[in-house]
């Protein structure tokens, strides 16, 4: 099984927002659950986050 993990810093880059904003967004209902919570913070499956972005990001 091939998967990639991302943390707040990577998600911030994906969304073009600050890490602080990622922490706010990640607590919203509907945002993917982290696959693990480590000492350095939560980590998510990149594919879950990419799917969430596709489904929830405002189209400009």
GROMACS .gro file of N, CA, C and O in nm:
model
  240
    1UNK      N    1   0.085  -0.118   0.000
    1UNK     CA    2   0.000   0.000   0.000
    1UNK      C    3   0.089   0.124   0.000
    1UNK      O    4   0.175   0.141   0.085
    2UNK      N    5   0.066   0.211  -0.097
    2UNK     CA    6   0.148   0.331  -0.111
    2UNK      C    7   0.065   0.452  -0.070
    2UNK      O    8  -0.043   0.475  -0.124
    3UNK      N    9   0.113   0.525   0.029
    3UNK     CA   10   0.042   0.645   0.074
    3UNK      C   11   0.142   0.749   0.119
    3UNK      O   12   0.255   0.718   0.153
    4UNK      N   13   0.095   0.873   0.117
    4UNK     CA   14   0.180   0.985   0.157
    4UNK      C   15   0.111   1.060   0.269
    4UNK      O   16  -0.010   1.085   0.264
    5UNK      N   17   0.189   1.096   0.370
    5UNK     CA   18   0.136   1.169   0.485
    5UNK      C   19   0.174   1.316   0.474
    5UNK      O   20   0.279   1.351   0.420
    6UNK      N   21   0.086   1.402   0.527
    6UNK     CA   22   0.113   1.546   0.530
    6UNK      C   23   0.078   1.601   0.668
    6UNK      O   24  -0.012   1.550   0.735
    7UNK      N   25   0.152   1.703   0.708
    7UNK     CA   26   0.125   1.773   0.833
    7UNK      C   27   0.073   1.913   0.802
    7UNK      O   28   0.047   1.948   0.687
    8UNK      N   29   0.061   1.993   0.906
    8UNK     CA   30   0.006   2.127   0.892
    8UNK      C   31   0.086   2.213   0.794
    8UNK      O   32   0.028   2.290   0.717
    9UNK      N   33   0.217   2.201   0.795
    9UNK     CA   34   0.300   2.281   0.705
    9UNK      C   35   0.271   2.249   0.559
    9UNK      O   36   0.255   2.339   0.476
   10UNK      N   37   0.260   2.121   0.528
   10UNK     CA   38   0.232   2.080   0.390
   10UNK      C   39   0.091   2.122   0.349
   10UNK      O   40   0.069   2.167   0.236
   11UNK      N   41  -0.005   2.107   0.439
   11UNK     CA   42  -0.143   2.146   0.408
   11UNK      C   43  -0.150   2.297   0.387
   11UNK      O   44  -0.221   2.345   0.298
   12UNK      N   45  -0.075   2.373   0.468
   12UNK     CA   46  -0.071   2.518   0.450
   12UNK      C   47  -0.025   2.555   0.310
   12UNK      O   48  -0.084   2.643   0.245
   13UNK      N   49   0.076   2.486   0.260
   13UNK     CA   50   0.125   2.511   0.124
   13UNK      C   51   0.019   2.473   0.021
   13UNK      O   52  -0.002   2.544  -0.077
   14UNK      N   53  -0.048   2.360   0.044
   14UNK     CA   54  -0.151   2.313  -0.050
   14UNK      C   55  -0.265   2.414  -0.060
   14UNK      O   56  -0.320   2.434  -0.168
   15UNK      N   57  -0.299   2.477   0.051
   15UNK     CA   58  -0.412   2.570   0.056
   15UNK      C   59  -0.371   2.715   0.036
   15UNK      O   60  -0.456   2.801   0.013
   16UNK      N   61  -0.243   2.745   0.051
   16UNK     CA   62  -0.197   2.883   0.040
   16UNK      C   63  -0.238   2.967   0.160
   16UNK      O   64  -0.272   3.085   0.146
   17UNK      N   65  -0.234   2.905   0.279
   17UNK     CA   66  -0.271   2.973   0.403
   17UNK      C   67  -0.161   2.949   0.506
   17UNK      O   68  -0.067   2.874   0.483
   18UNK      N   69  -0.176   3.010   0.622
   18UNK     CA   70  -0.079   2.991   0.730
   18UNK      C   71  -0.104   2.858   0.803
   18UNK      O   72  -0.214   2.801   0.794
   19UNK      N   73  -0.005   2.813   0.878
   19UNK     CA   74  -0.023   2.692   0.959
   19UNK      C   75  -0.131   2.714   1.065
   19UNK      O   76  -0.207   2.623   1.097
   20UNK      N   77  -0.137   2.836   1.117
   20UNK     CA   78  -0.241   2.866   1.217
   20UNK      C   79  -0.380   2.849   1.157
   20UNK      O   80  -0.470   2.798   1.222
   21UNK      N   81  -0.397   2.893   1.032
   21UNK     CA   82  -0.526   2.876   0.963
   21UNK      C   83  -0.556   2.728   0.941
   21UNK      O   84  -0.671   2.687   0.952
   22UNK      N   85  -0.454   2.649   0.911
   22UNK     CA   86  -0.474   2.505   0.894
   22UNK      C   87  -0.530   2.445   1.023
   22UNK      O   88  -0.621   2.361   1.019
   23UNK      N   89  -0.479   2.487   1.136
   23UNK     CA   90  -0.528   2.433   1.264
   23UNK      C   91  -0.675   2.466   1.284
   23UNK      O   92  -0.751   2.383   1.335
   24UNK      N   93  -0.717   2.583   1.241
   24UNK     CA   94  -0.859   2.621   1.250
   24UNK      C   95  -0.942   2.536   1.154
   24UNK      O   96  -1.044   2.480   1.191
   25UNK      N   97  -0.897   2.528   1.030
   25UNK     CA   98  -0.970   2.451   0.928
   25UNK      C   99  -0.980   2.304   0.967
   25UNK      O  100  -1.085   2.240   0.949
   26UNK      N  101  -0.872   2.248   1.020
   26UNK     CA  102  -0.869   2.104   1.050
   26UNK      C  103  -0.963   2.065   1.164
   26UNK      O  104  -0.994   1.946   1.180
   27UNK      N  105  -1.011   2.162   1.240
   27UNK     CA  106  -1.107   2.132   1.347
   27UNK      C  107  -1.251   2.141   1.300
   27UNK      O  108  -1.343   2.109   1.376
   28UNK      N  109  -1.272   2.183   1.177
   28UNK     CA  110  -1.407   2.194   1.123
   28UNK      C  111  -1.467   2.056   1.096
   28UNK      O  112  -1.397   1.962   1.058
   29UNK      N  113  -1.598   2.050   1.112
   29UNK     CA  114  -1.670   1.928   1.077
   29UNK      C  115  -1.650   1.902   0.928
   29UNK      O  116  -1.659   1.993   0.846
   30UNK      N  117  -1.620   1.779   0.894
   30UNK     CA  118  -1.602   1.743   0.755
   30UNK      C  119  -1.458   1.734   0.710
   30UNK      O  120  -1.429   1.671   0.608
   31UNK      N  121  -1.367   1.800   0.784
   31UNK     CA  122  -1.226   1.788   0.747
   31UNK      C  123  -1.182   1.647   0.783
   31UNK      O  124  -1.225   1.592   0.885
   32UNK      N  125  -1.096   1.586   0.702
   32UNK     CA  126  -1.055   1.447   0.732
   32UNK      C  127  -0.993   1.434   0.871
   32UNK      O  128  -0.924   1.525   0.918
   33UNK      N  129  -1.019   1.322   0.934
   33UNK     CA  130  -0.954   1.293   1.062
   33UNK      C  131  -0.807   1.263   1.037
   33UNK      O  132  -0.772   1.199   0.936
   34UNK      N  133  -0.721   1.305   1.128
   34UNK     CA  134  -0.580   1.269   1.113
   34UNK      C  135  -0.564   1.118   1.130
   34UNK      O  136  -0.642   1.054   1.200
   35UNK      N  137  -0.464   1.063   1.063
   35UNK     CA  138  -0.436   0.919   1.077
   35UNK      C  139  -0.351   0.893   1.199
   35UNK      O  140  -0.345   0.780   1.248
   36UNK      N  141  -0.284   0.998   1.249
   36UNK     CA  142  -0.203   0.986   1.371
   36UNK      C  143  -0.181   1.124   1.430
   36UNK      O  144  -0.182   1.224   1.359
   37UNK      N  145  -0.162   1.124   1.562
   37UNK     CA  146  -0.125   1.247   1.631
   37UNK      C  147   0.009   1.219   1.698
   37UNK      O  148   0.018   1.133   1.786
   38UNK      N  149   0.110   1.289   1.651
   38UNK     CA  150   0.247   1.269   1.699
   38UNK      C  151   0.288   1.387   1.786
   38UNK      O  152   0.216   1.487   1.795
   39UNK      N  153   0.404   1.379   1.846
   39UNK     CA  154   0.455   1.490   1.927
   39UNK      C  155   0.466   1.617   1.844
   39UNK      O  156   0.442   1.727   1.894
   40UNK      N  157   0.498   1.603   1.715
   40UNK     CA  158   0.512   1.720   1.627
   40UNK      C  159   0.378   1.771   1.575
   40UNK      O  160   0.371   1.875   1.514
   41UNK      N  161   0.271   1.697   1.600
   41UNK     CA  162   0.139   1.739   1.554
   41UNK      C  163   0.067   1.626   1.481
   41UNK      O  164   0.115   1.514   1.473
   42UNK      N  165  -0.048   1.661   1.426
   42UNK     CA  166  -0.130   1.563   1.354
   42UNK      C  167  -0.076   1.542   1.214
   42UNK      O  168  -0.015   1.632   1.155
   43UNK      N  169  -0.103   1.424   1.161
   43UNK     CA  170  -0.070   1.393   1.021
   43UNK      C  171  -0.192   1.331   0.956
   43UNK      O  172  -0.269   1.259   1.018
   44UNK      N  173  -0.208   1.364   0.828
   44UNK     CA  174  -0.321   1.319   0.749
   44UNK      C  175  -0.272   1.247   0.625
   44UNK      O  176  -0.160   1.270   0.580
   45UNK      N  177  -0.359   1.165   0.567
   45UNK     CA  178  -0.330   1.109   0.436
   45UNK      C  179  -0.343   1.221   0.334
   45UNK      O  180  -0.445   1.293   0.332
   46UNK      N  181  -0.243   1.238   0.251
   46UNK     CA  182  -0.245   1.344   0.151
   46UNK      C  183  -0.366   1.330   0.060
   46UNK      O  184  -0.432   1.429   0.026
   47UNK      N  185  -0.399   1.208   0.023
   47UNK     CA  186  -0.514   1.185  -0.066
   47UNK      C  187  -0.645   1.231  -0.002
   47UNK      O  188  -0.733   1.284  -0.070
   48UNK      N  189  -0.660   1.212   0.130
   48UNK     CA  190  -0.781   1.259   0.199
   48UNK      C  191  -0.791   1.411   0.196
   48UNK      O  192  -0.898   1.467   0.173
   49UNK      N  193  -0.677   1.478   0.218
   49UNK     CA  194  -0.675   1.624   0.218
   49UNK      C  195  -0.701   1.676   0.077
   49UNK      O  196  -0.779   1.771   0.059
   50UNK      N  197  -0.639   1.615  -0.023
   50UNK     CA  198  -0.662   1.658  -0.161
   50UNK      C  199  -0.809   1.642  -0.199
   50UNK      O  200  -0.865   1.730  -0.265
   51UNK      N  201  -0.872   1.534  -0.157
   51UNK     CA  202  -1.014   1.512  -0.185
   51UNK      C  203  -1.098   1.621  -0.116
   51UNK      O  204  -1.189   1.677  -0.177
   52UNK      N  205  -1.065   1.652   0.010
   52UNK     CA  206  -1.137   1.755   0.083
   52UNK      C  207  -1.124   1.890   0.011
   52UNK      O  208  -1.223   1.964  -0.001
   53UNK      N  209  -1.004   1.922  -0.035
   53UNK     CA  210  -0.982   2.048  -0.107
   53UNK      C  211  -1.069   2.052  -0.232
   53UNK      O  212  -1.136   2.153  -0.258
   54UNK      N  213  -1.071   1.945  -0.309
   54UNK     CA  214  -1.152   1.940  -0.431
   54UNK      C  215  -1.300   1.960  -0.401
   54UNK      O  216  -1.371   2.026  -0.476
   55UNK      N  217  -1.347   1.904  -0.291
   55UNK     CA  218  -1.489   1.909  -0.259
   55UNK      C  219  -1.530   2.037  -0.186
   55UNK      O  220  -1.648   2.074  -0.191
   56UNK      N  221  -1.437   2.105  -0.122
   56UNK     CA  222  -1.473   2.216  -0.034
   56UNK      C  223  -1.411   2.350  -0.066
   56UNK      O  224  -1.455   2.451  -0.011
   57UNK      N  225  -1.311   2.351  -0.148
   57UNK     CA  226  -1.243   2.478  -0.177
   57UNK      C  227  -1.329   2.563  -0.267
   57UNK      O  228  -1.385   2.514  -0.366
   58UNK      N  229  -1.342   2.689  -0.235
   58UNK     CA  230  -1.420   2.781  -0.319
   58UNK      C  231  -1.355   2.795  -0.455
   58UNK      O  232  -1.234   2.810  -0.466
   59UNK      N  233  -1.436   2.788  -0.556
   59UNK     CA  234  -1.387   2.808  -0.692
   59UNK      C  235  -1.383   2.957  -0.722
   59UNK      O  236  -1.479   3.028  -0.698
   60UNK      N  237  -1.268   3.004  -0.772
   60UNK     CA  238  -1.256   3.147  -0.804
   60UNK      C  239  -1.248   3.169  -0.952
   60UNK      O  240  -1.222   3.081  -1.028
   0.00000   0.00000   0.00000
